Amino acid sequence: MIPEKAPGGDVLHAPGDLKKEAHIPSFEKYKELYIKSVESPEEFWADVAKDFFWKTKYTGKFLDYNFDVTKGEIYIKCMEGATTNICYNVLDRNVHERKLGDRVAFYWEGNEPGDEKTVTYRELLQQVCKFANVLKSQGVKKGDRVSIYMPMVVELVVAMLACARIGAVHSIVFAGFSSESLCERIMDSQCCLLITADGFYRGDKLINLKLIADEALKKCRDKSFPVEKCIMLKHLTKEDEASSGSLSPPAKRACPDLQVPWNPEVDMCWHSLIGGASEECEPVWCDSEDPLFILYTSGSTGKPKGVLHTVSGYMLYTASTFKMVFDYHSDDVYWCTADIGWITGHSYITYGPLANGATSVLFEGLPTYPDVSRMWEIVDKYHVSKFYTAPTAIRLLMKYGSDPVHKYKRTSLKILGTVGEPINPEAWQWYYNVVGEKRCPVVDTFWQTETGGHVMTPLPAATPMKPGSATFPFFGVVPAILNESGEELEGPSEGYLVFKQPWPGVMRTVYGNHLRFETTYFKKFPGYYVTGDGCRRDKDGYYWITGRIDDMLNVSGHLLSTAEVESALVEHEAVAEAAVVGRPHPVKGESLYCFVTLNDGINYNQKLEAELKKQVREKIGAIATPDYIQNAPGLPKTRSGKIMRRVLRKIACNERDLGDVSTLADSSVIEHLFENRCYTAV
Ligand code: WT7
């Protein structure tokens, strides 16, 4: 399934010095270990597990599972019977056994340049123990759910690890979500306590987070689910650092006058509680399969799914993917620009890096504030060597050209990562050539909230790169491509991406709704985990994720991926971003309706339209010729930056009933798009 030898020809290789030092230095080594990981998973993962602390050993099989709905209930268990604690493993083990207490865990960089704070592993452990004692004093016990709704501050990490230390289940809700969404999530996971902050700045914009949190709690109360306890961190209204017992300094752009609603019956101040708490806190030893956290992800029915991950498998998987995919070494400074409110932040800001004793940048702000070179300024400031971001951020910065990048040296960079959606080759090339100056391999990591960690990804020194391909499976992952009838396709082919067996980090259930877990992921093709993504395998065996299956278009009987057409459009120098949806067509089945956002200063006209049409025809073929092209200065996106194609499909068809748009970041773009719809095909 994986080719004997890495392909030659049109591929890019990592520089020699990176290969010399790498954990997986060659394609042959990758292949050898991969075979071991799928043929003898127990042996392979035992090597990984050796590095961790286990209070007791596991009792049954290393990995026990049923992936086939026709044979009974779906389950996945990894190292069942073993007891451990993930917080102990990512903090105490590093401080006490590995003597890394003085190592920096986080360089916190605030929204406002100059707002900064360094936190060592020892300091982090102290704060986590104290806050774990605070939670205990509030009656939080093993198995209880705690909702966390906080900005990107070190205390967010403290709160999540304090939960993990006492076996409580954290349910983090991204601080950009509305009160309605927070309420829905609190109620679905039946949280007993909410942890939040007064407010924060996103660029220039002040967010009164406590106000939104209170609205959510009121909604919960109205729906007969009262949450009696709310702990609030003072981030903008803090007086001074020494007395506050907090890790982040008072914000430079403090806002002491922020109106923070306060209900003494429910609200408690983080700082007063933690001030008197003890630094001693014995971890609660958990079974491998005890729940670690719930994280909500959107579902096709509209109601979000509470993806549940458990302790040991998630720990082994995030630790090993972090180590191998970013080829982590102890002198690295790593920076993932995601928010901890998403799975990327859970796995690759908190658990994966800390399990390795890594030093990370934790950034509160935006890539465009105060200007569009902020990212590269931070890279130079902390000598970041491994950098991980999303294609949408790359395309956003690409719009401004290479000057803002060239303002900074970026000589510390060694590996660049991307995640979140298929990266179009144009953006890939810009990232590789301009940001990384052709020195840094790009790891295009495909995974999902559900997979816990990377599942299809290059290993930077081992896998020759093809721009836009997530290349090959990570250890323990067995992909297949199925056609509509569920038959496995061999060789070059395109269809549904599925996985044939579990890896340690895969989700265990949808919280409170195991049936939904089985129906969503296992029902369509019994025996397989169905990702919902389309995928193509080329003649060299490389996998190319083509986008969600629901984004697949069928034009005159030909399967087309929206991503393919989009990437052809974006390759035109005038285009910054493109989104393509299908519009029903009486003869062809579907026609292509394309939304394009142009680069700064470029005007839309008929000449350009003709050029774009030609470009796509030339790139993909006549079958992919756009039927409609609409100039779209703004696209509807979720707060995590995903284009909401579902909404665009409605706009393309002039259907005003958009359904649930609560996850939309900026709803003002919608009206503009409706007003400027194309009525006739180009
Ligand atoms: C969906 C999962 C995994 C963390 C962030 C998103 C798309 C993600 C890639 C990639 C192509 C990608 C898929 C997937 N996706 N990474 N490298 N190449 N597509 O987590 O919100 O659970 O979304 O994001 O469509 O199914 P998520």
XYZ file of C-alpha atoms and ligand atoms in Angstrom:
709
model
C 0.000 0.000 0.000
C 2.876 2.310 0.762
C 5.296 2.298 -2.168
C 8.508 0.290 -1.837
C 10.575 3.362 -2.535
C 9.937 7.038 -2.317
C 9.069 8.366 -5.765
C 11.577 10.344 -7.735
C 10.644 13.049 -10.209
C 8.542 15.976 -9.246
C 8.911 15.893 -5.459
C 10.664 18.103 -2.921
C 13.101 16.880 -0.292
C 14.116 18.111 3.146
C 17.613 19.585 3.414
C 20.433 17.192 4.374
C 21.151 18.613 7.838
C 17.543 18.107 8.864
C 17.725 14.494 7.766
C 20.908 13.858 9.753
C 19.300 14.724 13.072
C 15.781 13.480 12.409
C 13.885 10.861 14.416
C 12.717 9.296 11.149
C 15.511 10.149 8.713
C 14.418 8.272 5.590
C 11.432 6.913 3.701
C 12.783 3.386 4.260
C 12.801 3.928 8.029
C 9.257 5.304 7.884
C 8.119 2.290 5.931
C 9.820 -0.186 8.281
C 8.242 1.409 11.361
C 4.882 1.789 9.648
C 4.717 -1.922 8.938
C 5.599 -2.658 12.542
C 2.929 -0.207 13.762
C 0.118 -1.918 11.878
C 1.291 -5.504 12.126
C 2.358 -5.419 15.788
C 0.715 -2.324 17.279
C 1.341 -3.563 20.791
C 5.086 -3.706 20.249
C 5.162 -0.374 18.445
C 3.161 1.553 21.058
C 4.908 -0.195 23.973
C 8.034 1.685 22.878
C 6.114 4.956 23.073
C 4.426 4.028 26.383
C 7.829 3.313 27.976
C 8.483 7.027 28.249
C 5.409 7.606 30.401
C 4.538 6.923 34.006
C 2.028 4.164 34.710
C 0.753 3.590 38.202
C -0.375 0.102 37.188
C 0.015 -1.917 33.972
C -2.754 -2.662 31.510
C -4.570 -5.912 31.930
C -6.198 -6.900 28.630
C -5.232 -6.413 25.003
C -3.227 -3.329 24.064
C -5.873 -2.289 21.542
C -9.300 -3.907 21.666
C -12.043 -2.856 19.275
C -15.026 -3.494 17.090
C -15.288 -1.339 13.957
C -18.153 -3.291 12.416
C -21.715 -2.229 13.245
C -23.081 -5.482 11.870
C -21.181 -7.363 14.582
C -22.450 -5.377 17.547
C -21.647 -2.174 19.359
C -18.699 -0.081 18.194
C -15.957 0.261 20.794
C -12.280 1.149 20.994
C -10.159 0.523 24.073
C -6.476 1.152 24.469
C -4.437 -0.145 27.418
C -7.548 -0.770 29.449
C -6.846 -1.528 33.079
C -3.686 0.609 33.221
C -3.803 3.577 35.576
C -2.045 6.856 34.984
C -2.621 10.606 34.988
C -1.983 12.756 31.934
C -1.318 15.900 33.973
C 1.291 14.001 36.000
C 2.876 12.849 32.749
C 3.046 16.249 31.092
C 4.135 18.196 34.197
C 5.406 16.250 37.269
C 7.327 13.769 35.122
C 9.056 16.617 33.280
C 9.837 18.565 36.446
C 10.843 15.709 38.765
C 12.049 12.802 36.630
C 13.380 14.629 33.592
C 14.658 17.646 35.549
C 13.072 20.130 33.195
C 11.608 22.373 35.918
C 13.456 25.457 34.718
C 12.633 24.903 31.080
C 10.181 27.364 29.571
C 6.837 25.723 28.903
C 5.270 28.818 27.357
C 6.308 32.161 26.057
C 2.993 33.928 26.362
C 2.641 36.750 23.827
C -0.397 38.954 24.300
C -2.585 40.632 21.744
C -0.745 43.909 22.307
C 2.938 43.861 21.316
C 4.997 44.089 24.505
C 2.505 42.088 26.581
C 4.499 39.005 27.432
C 5.305 36.489 30.119
C 7.516 33.422 30.408
C 6.269 30.383 32.322
C 8.484 27.446 33.261
C 7.420 23.850 33.746
C 7.877 24.235 37.507
C 5.662 27.339 37.649
C 3.037 25.681 35.516
C 2.971 22.619 37.801
C 2.595 24.841 40.881
C -0.308 26.768 39.411
C -2.015 23.620 38.161
C -1.764 21.982 41.612
C -3.171 25.095 43.245
C -6.032 25.375 40.816
C -6.754 21.636 41.083
C -7.159 22.209 44.828
C -9.499 25.114 44.082
C -11.644 22.844 41.926
C -11.682 20.185 44.621
C -12.716 22.778 47.203
C -15.644 23.623 44.925
C -16.724 20.003 45.051
C -15.490 18.992 41.588
C -14.792 15.264 41.499
C -13.477 12.637 39.081
C -15.851 12.277 36.128
C -17.539 15.683 36.632
C -17.676 17.941 33.577
C -16.232 21.440 33.740
C -16.877 24.010 31.048
C -14.026 26.367 30.143
C -14.665 29.551 28.144
C -11.473 31.578 28.145
C -9.178 33.631 25.926
C -5.676 32.443 24.981
C -3.965 32.967 28.333
C -1.760 30.579 30.306
C -4.581 30.121 32.819
C -6.569 28.348 30.125
C -3.875 25.653 30.090
C -3.818 25.709 33.900
C -7.587 25.167 34.038
C -7.564 22.259 31.596
C -4.640 20.496 33.263
C -6.141 21.040 36.728
C -9.256 19.196 35.516
C -7.128 16.397 34.116
C -5.188 16.177 37.392
C -8.309 15.382 39.398
C -9.944 13.257 36.704
C -12.589 15.868 35.857
C -13.584 16.112 32.189
C -12.931 19.476 30.550
C -15.220 20.806 27.890
C -13.587 23.843 26.347
C -15.739 26.186 24.312
C -13.899 28.538 21.951
C -14.186 32.096 23.294
C -15.559 33.298 19.959
C -18.745 31.263 20.331
C -22.005 32.985 21.226
C -23.884 32.677 24.522
C -26.395 30.419 22.763
C -23.675 28.004 21.660
C -22.048 28.062 25.101
C -25.386 27.334 26.759
C -26.048 24.462 24.366
C -22.651 22.927 25.105
C -22.888 23.383 28.889
C -26.261 21.675 28.888
C -25.303 18.851 26.555
C -22.306 17.903 28.707
C -24.103 18.785 31.977
C -21.221 20.808 33.382
C -21.220 21.615 37.085
C -18.972 24.663 36.858
C -17.903 27.306 34.350
C -14.463 28.890 34.204
C -14.200 32.151 32.287
C -12.455 35.534 32.209
C -13.549 39.163 32.403
C -12.686 40.007 28.822
C -9.981 40.259 26.179
C -8.943 42.075 23.056
C -8.949 40.506 19.607
C -6.919 43.020 17.675
C -8.721 46.305 18.324
C -11.948 44.711 19.378
C -12.828 44.452 23.067
C -14.784 41.326 24.011
C -16.660 41.412 27.309
C -16.488 37.666 27.821
C -18.085 37.617 31.285
C -21.155 39.312 29.888
C -21.551 36.584 27.273
C -20.837 33.864 29.844
C -23.558 35.323 32.074
C -26.029 35.373 29.209
C -25.235 31.708 28.615
C -25.763 30.859 32.285
C -29.042 32.731 32.228
C -30.152 30.721 29.201
C -29.176 27.523 31.037
C -31.221 28.630 34.052
C -34.219 29.425 31.835
C -33.987 25.915 30.424
C -33.936 24.481 33.956
C -30.258 23.680 34.007
C -28.842 26.040 36.638
C -25.046 26.149 36.920
C -24.344 27.445 40.407
C -20.626 28.102 40.123
C -18.603 30.365 37.880
C -14.908 31.154 38.374
C -13.706 34.299 36.623
C -10.110 35.175 35.836
C -9.288 38.875 35.813
C -7.387 39.424 32.600
C -8.205 43.021 31.709
C -9.307 44.307 35.099
C -6.451 42.917 37.191
C -4.780 45.431 39.481
C -1.217 44.189 39.794
C 0.652 41.002 39.219
C 2.142 40.383 42.649
C -1.141 40.351 44.508
C -3.079 38.518 41.852
C -1.239 35.193 41.979
C -1.721 34.882 38.260
C 0.610 33.852 35.478
C -0.158 36.460 32.868
C 0.806 40.029 33.697
C -1.846 42.730 33.713
C -2.589 43.465 30.089
C -0.675 46.465 28.703
C -3.905 47.577 27.284
C -5.676 46.939 30.556
C -9.244 47.941 30.845
C -9.928 48.527 34.537
C -13.246 50.169 33.749
C -14.655 47.160 31.929
C -18.165 46.598 33.230
C -18.054 43.097 34.622
C -21.423 41.815 35.788
C -21.144 40.038 39.127
C -23.515 37.740 40.937
C -22.105 36.941 44.392
C -24.312 33.841 44.618
C -22.561 32.256 41.650
C -19.397 34.167 40.774
C -15.979 33.640 42.324
C -12.707 35.336 41.582
C -9.893 33.092 40.270
C -7.280 35.144 42.088
C -8.872 35.080 45.543
C -9.501 31.351 45.303
C -6.022 30.423 44.110
C -4.273 32.778 46.539
C -4.900 30.552 49.538
C -4.674 27.179 47.768
C -1.991 24.617 48.574
C 0.702 23.677 46.051
C 0.432 20.029 47.003
C -2.058 18.034 45.010
C -1.778 14.300 44.529
C -3.041 13.415 41.042
C -6.104 11.219 40.799
C -5.053 7.967 39.094
C -7.343 7.280 36.171
C -8.021 4.234 34.063
C -6.724 4.470 30.499
C -10.276 4.579 29.204
C -11.589 7.191 31.638
C -12.793 10.287 29.774
C -10.261 13.118 29.446
C -12.262 15.738 27.592
C -15.252 16.567 25.459
C -14.869 18.907 22.515
C -17.774 19.912 20.322
C -17.571 19.790 16.560
C -20.262 20.707 14.079
C -22.457 17.960 12.772
C -24.403 17.691 9.557
C -27.712 17.815 11.432
C -26.871 21.199 12.963
C -26.578 20.020 16.569
C -22.916 19.907 17.596
C -21.407 16.559 18.563
C -19.520 16.190 21.851
C -16.447 14.286 20.697
C -15.080 12.308 23.649
C -11.408 11.420 24.078
C -9.951 9.211 26.808
C -6.708 9.355 28.756
C -3.991 6.940 27.632
C -4.567 6.501 23.921
C -4.848 10.257 23.425
C -1.689 10.829 25.474
C 0.403 8.327 23.479
C -0.947 9.550 20.182
C -0.568 13.307 20.652
C 2.896 12.830 22.171
C 4.178 10.662 19.336
C 2.615 12.630 16.466
C 4.036 15.848 17.914
C 7.495 14.316 18.230
C 7.659 12.757 14.759
C 5.622 15.144 12.617
C 7.396 18.252 13.887
C 10.592 16.237 14.420
C 10.806 17.729 17.883
C 14.214 18.245 19.526
C 14.936 19.784 22.904
C 16.377 23.003 21.456
C 13.231 23.757 19.461
C 10.846 26.625 20.040
C 7.493 25.581 18.698
C 4.529 27.763 17.785
C 1.052 26.638 16.843
C -1.166 29.617 16.017
C -4.456 27.786 16.649
C -6.757 28.580 19.537
C -6.914 26.050 22.387
C -10.687 26.124 21.902
C -10.189 23.858 18.865
C -8.734 20.343 18.751
C -5.502 21.662 17.214
C -4.900 23.648 20.390
C -5.806 20.739 22.681
C -3.476 18.288 20.935
C -0.714 20.553 19.638
C -0.527 23.439 22.106
C -1.280 21.653 25.351
C -0.941 17.880 25.457
C 1.456 16.909 22.637
C 4.123 19.593 23.218
C 3.985 19.382 27.024
C 4.247 15.570 26.929
C 7.554 16.094 25.111
C 8.798 18.807 27.477
C 8.708 21.297 24.605
C 8.887 25.086 24.749
C 5.994 26.776 22.934
C 4.770 30.229 22.073
C 1.207 30.836 23.277
C -0.205 33.736 21.272
C -3.320 35.637 22.234
C -3.592 37.886 19.188
C -4.230 37.943 15.456
C -1.928 37.571 12.432
C -2.941 41.035 11.200
C -2.658 43.066 14.398
C -1.124 45.599 14.738
C 0.067 44.805 11.212
C 0.462 41.914 8.805
C 4.052 41.105 9.805
C 3.133 40.243 13.399
C 3.656 36.500 12.871
C 7.157 36.916 11.515
C 8.018 39.420 14.206
C 7.072 36.789 16.802
C 9.024 34.097 14.954
C 12.178 36.237 15.217
C 11.490 37.381 18.761
C 11.372 33.838 20.185
C 13.528 32.112 17.541
C 10.660 29.841 16.555
C 11.935 26.721 14.783
C 8.703 24.782 14.207
C 5.666 26.749 13.051
C 2.130 25.408 12.587
C -0.767 27.342 11.059
C -3.806 27.056 8.770
C -4.118 27.528 4.982
C -6.641 30.312 5.568
C -4.015 32.315 7.495
C -1.466 31.675 4.763
C -3.834 32.870 2.052
C -4.767 35.897 4.103
C -1.123 36.934 4.486
C -0.307 36.030 0.904
C -2.673 38.794 -0.197
C -0.241 41.359 1.149
C 2.719 39.993 -0.797
C 6.172 39.076 0.467
C 7.356 42.459 1.835
C 5.800 42.041 5.303
C 7.479 38.624 5.515
C 10.864 39.938 4.386
C 10.823 42.555 7.134
C 11.948 39.762 9.482
C 14.738 37.229 9.098
C 12.999 33.937 10.017
C 16.362 32.151 10.036
C 15.334 30.057 13.069
C 12.553 28.306 11.117
C 13.116 24.631 10.308
C 9.707 23.054 9.725
C 6.382 24.556 8.642
C 3.074 22.838 9.283
C -0.447 23.335 8.015
C -3.837 22.020 9.111
C -7.547 22.559 8.730
C -8.399 22.206 5.087
C -6.811 21.137 1.833
C -3.987 23.555 1.078
C -4.014 24.713 -2.514
C -0.614 24.322 -4.211
C -0.421 28.101 -4.712
C -0.569 28.767 -0.961
C 1.724 25.796 -0.306
C 4.344 27.235 -2.663
C 4.140 30.667 -1.081
C 4.527 29.174 2.391
C 7.460 27.031 1.248
C 9.225 29.583 -0.964
C 8.547 32.899 0.755
C 8.070 32.045 4.443
C 10.440 29.070 4.595
C 12.814 30.214 1.843
C 12.890 26.658 0.466
C 14.766 25.472 3.570
C 11.824 24.159 5.536
C 9.749 21.110 4.692
C 6.006 21.722 4.846
C 4.013 19.115 6.761
C 0.427 19.136 5.501
C -1.306 17.363 8.372
C -4.724 15.898 7.719
C -6.795 15.025 10.773
C -10.061 15.804 12.551
C -11.426 16.599 16.001
C -12.456 12.957 15.977
C -9.021 11.525 15.164
C -7.338 13.186 18.167
C -4.110 13.732 16.250
C -2.565 13.693 12.770
C -3.606 10.698 10.697
C -2.301 11.483 7.184
C 0.873 13.503 7.117
C 4.395 13.687 5.800
C 7.260 13.119 8.238
C 9.505 16.071 7.477
C 12.821 14.334 6.834
C 11.436 11.082 5.480
C 8.609 11.883 3.087
C 9.336 13.565 -0.246
C 6.750 16.324 -0.548
C 4.173 16.994 -3.216
C 2.572 20.419 -2.705
C -1.048 19.902 -1.676
C -0.757 16.232 -0.694
C -1.057 15.039 2.918
C 1.073 12.137 1.564
C 0.905 8.953 3.711
C -0.632 7.572 6.919
C 0.918 8.124 10.315
C 1.960 5.055 12.330
C -0.917 2.776 13.224
C -3.309 4.332 10.696
C -4.634 2.181 7.826
C -6.464 4.229 5.182
C -8.526 2.953 2.292
C -10.442 4.574 -0.529
C -13.958 3.263 -1.145
C -16.348 3.755 -4.026
C -20.050 4.473 -3.558
C -20.778 0.736 -3.167
C -18.226 0.425 -0.404
C -15.611 -1.458 -2.415
C -11.971 -0.777 -1.662
C -10.231 0.779 -4.642
C -6.655 -0.140 -5.452
C -3.980 1.916 -7.180
C -4.703 5.404 -8.497
C -8.317 6.151 -7.582
C -10.702 8.613 -5.992
C -13.520 8.126 -3.502
C -14.366 8.077 0.210
C -11.483 8.203 2.686
C -11.971 5.631 5.450
C -9.821 3.937 8.091
C -9.778 0.186 8.607
C -8.630 -0.058 12.207
C -8.303 2.279 15.185
C -5.170 4.058 16.359
C -4.783 4.977 20.050
C -6.017 8.585 19.704
C -9.323 8.033 17.894
C -12.507 9.304 19.608
C -14.442 6.820 21.729
C -17.991 8.117 21.493
C -20.239 11.132 21.050
C -20.871 12.222 24.618
C -24.291 11.050 25.728
C -25.179 9.651 22.317
C -23.312 6.498 21.349
C -25.874 5.772 18.666
C -25.034 9.043 16.923
C -21.352 8.047 17.049
C -22.130 4.753 15.334
C -24.446 6.298 12.753
C -22.184 9.189 11.842
C -18.927 7.317 11.435
C -19.615 3.600 11.040
C -22.969 3.052 9.406
C -22.402 3.993 5.789
C -19.614 1.457 5.277
C -19.682 -1.288 7.944
C -16.192 -2.201 9.118
C -14.699 1.224 8.480
C -14.396 4.601 10.203
C -15.739 7.070 7.620
C -13.993 10.446 7.665
C -16.526 12.279 5.498
C -13.680 13.430 3.284
C -13.003 12.584 -0.299
C -9.546 11.447 -1.295
C -7.499 10.670 -4.363
C -4.498 8.357 -4.574
C -2.043 9.107 -7.339
C 0.228 6.748 -9.263
C 2.932 7.075 -6.597
C 0.531 6.094 -3.819
C 0.270 9.644 -2.438
C -3.027 10.594 -0.826
C -4.646 13.910 -1.728
C -7.554 14.999 0.431
C -10.094 16.558 -1.913
C -12.386 18.085 0.699
C -15.535 16.997 2.455
C -17.622 14.564 0.505
C -20.493 16.977 0.839
C -18.327 19.404 -1.099
C -17.950 16.986 -3.958
C -19.604 18.024 -7.179
C -20.955 15.820 -9.862
C -20.800 17.559 -13.200
C -22.122 15.478 -16.054
C -21.314 12.306 -14.203
C -17.801 13.380 -13.303
C -16.792 13.687 -9.714
C -15.084 17.028 -9.138
C -13.728 18.374 -5.915
C -14.448 21.966 -5.029
C -10.881 22.210 -3.718
C -9.489 21.335 -7.126
C -11.397 24.124 -8.868
C -10.627 26.562 -6.076
C -6.971 25.905 -6.262
C -7.003 26.484 -10.023
C -8.691 29.849 -9.463
C -6.318 30.870 -6.700
C -3.378 30.187 -8.957
C -4.397 33.245 -10.935
C -2.405 36.218 -9.692
C -5.509 38.355 -9.177
C -7.218 35.899 -6.833
C -6.650 35.718 -3.086
C -9.267 33.163 -2.204
C -11.936 31.152 -3.944
C -14.887 29.016 -2.917
C -16.778 26.840 -5.325
C -20.172 25.244 -4.853
C -22.509 23.222 -6.979
C -25.702 24.763 -8.366
C -28.287 22.352 -9.703
C -28.284 22.223 -13.498
C -30.945 20.569 -15.629
C -28.532 18.835 -17.977
C -25.237 18.522 -16.218
C -26.613 17.687 -12.777
C -24.565 20.375 -11.188
C -22.945 23.498 -12.518
C -20.006 25.300 -10.958
C -20.706 28.517 -9.102
C -17.450 30.194 -8.075
C -16.945 32.960 -5.537
C -13.607 34.760 -5.811
C -11.956 37.242 -3.466
C -9.438 39.386 -5.320
C -6.103 40.627 -4.078
C -5.932 44.173 -2.738
C -6.240 46.833 -5.386
C -7.478 44.600 -8.204
C -10.737 45.369 -9.992
C -13.139 42.786 -11.232
C -14.053 42.992 -14.933
C -15.051 40.835 -17.860
C -11.530 40.379 -19.068
C -10.531 38.926 -15.734
C -13.608 36.727 -15.702
C -12.647 35.264 -19.068
C -9.119 34.683 -17.863
C -10.328 32.834 -14.780
C -12.559 30.598 -16.851
C -9.699 29.810 -19.152
C -7.382 29.168 -16.231
C -9.661 26.498 -14.740
C -10.285 24.899 -18.127
C -6.599 24.726 -18.701
C -5.763 23.454 -15.277
C -8.418 20.774 -14.907
C -10.278 20.388 -18.169
C -13.399 21.581 -19.926
C -15.578 19.681 -17.501
C -14.491 22.026 -14.726
C -15.213 25.268 -16.604
C -16.917 27.663 -14.191
C -20.521 28.433 -15.041
C -20.800 31.421 -12.723
C -18.113 33.609 -11.232
C -19.028 36.114 -8.561
C -16.709 38.777 -7.218
C -16.850 38.270 -3.434
C -14.886 40.778 -1.345
C -15.811 38.704 1.737
C -16.702 35.026 2.167
C -18.853 33.539 4.931
C -16.491 31.786 7.320
C -16.721 30.039 10.648
C -14.721 31.502 13.483
C -12.080 28.865 12.872
C -11.726 30.135 9.326
C -13.559 27.438 7.407
C -15.563 28.654 4.457
C -19.229 27.797 4.966
C -19.992 26.298 1.581
C -23.420 25.296 2.772
C -24.301 29.012 2.970
C -22.697 29.717 -0.394
C -24.760 26.958 -1.995
C -27.884 28.741 -0.783
C -26.660 32.082 -2.108
C -25.854 30.512 -5.458
C -29.456 29.285 -5.651
C -30.902 32.515 -4.223
C -32.427 30.649 -1.306
C -32.871 32.994 1.619
C -33.428 30.318 4.236
C -29.843 29.799 5.376
C -30.504 27.491 8.332
C -28.242 27.702 11.366
C -25.605 30.403 10.841
C -24.590 30.777 14.503
C -21.009 29.734 13.778
C -20.569 32.474 11.171
C -17.759 34.897 12.088
C -19.114 37.927 10.214
C -22.691 37.812 9.020
C -22.507 41.136 7.165
C -20.906 39.491 4.137
C -24.101 37.553 3.417
C -26.274 40.455 2.279
C -23.566 41.718 -0.016
C -23.248 38.301 -1.617
C -26.990 38.055 -2.203
C -27.080 41.526 -3.741
C -24.313 40.721 -6.172
C -25.449 37.280 -7.253
C -24.858 36.164 -10.825
C -28.054 35.503 -12.707
C -26.639 34.392 -15.997
C -23.890 31.950 -16.663
C -20.578 33.419 -17.806
C -11.850 18.453 8.718
C -11.764 18.292 10.213
C -7.791 18.821 12.574
C -7.793 20.112 13.182
C -8.552 21.195 12.536
C -9.854 20.841 11.889
C -10.409 19.172 7.021
C -8.199 19.206 8.228
C -6.806 18.976 6.587
C -5.723 18.853 5.673
C -7.284 18.596 3.953
C -8.107 18.925 6.068
C -11.044 17.859 6.625
C -11.421 17.239 7.953
N -8.956 19.084 7.115
N -6.907 19.159 7.913
N -4.439 18.912 6.075
N -6.014 18.664 4.369
N -8.345 18.724 4.762
O -10.605 19.962 12.678
O -12.868 20.992 12.616
O -12.567 18.534 13.121
O -12.223 19.471 10.805
O -10.960 19.492 8.297
O -12.166 18.106 5.863
O -12.434 16.284 7.872
P -12.120 19.731 12.372
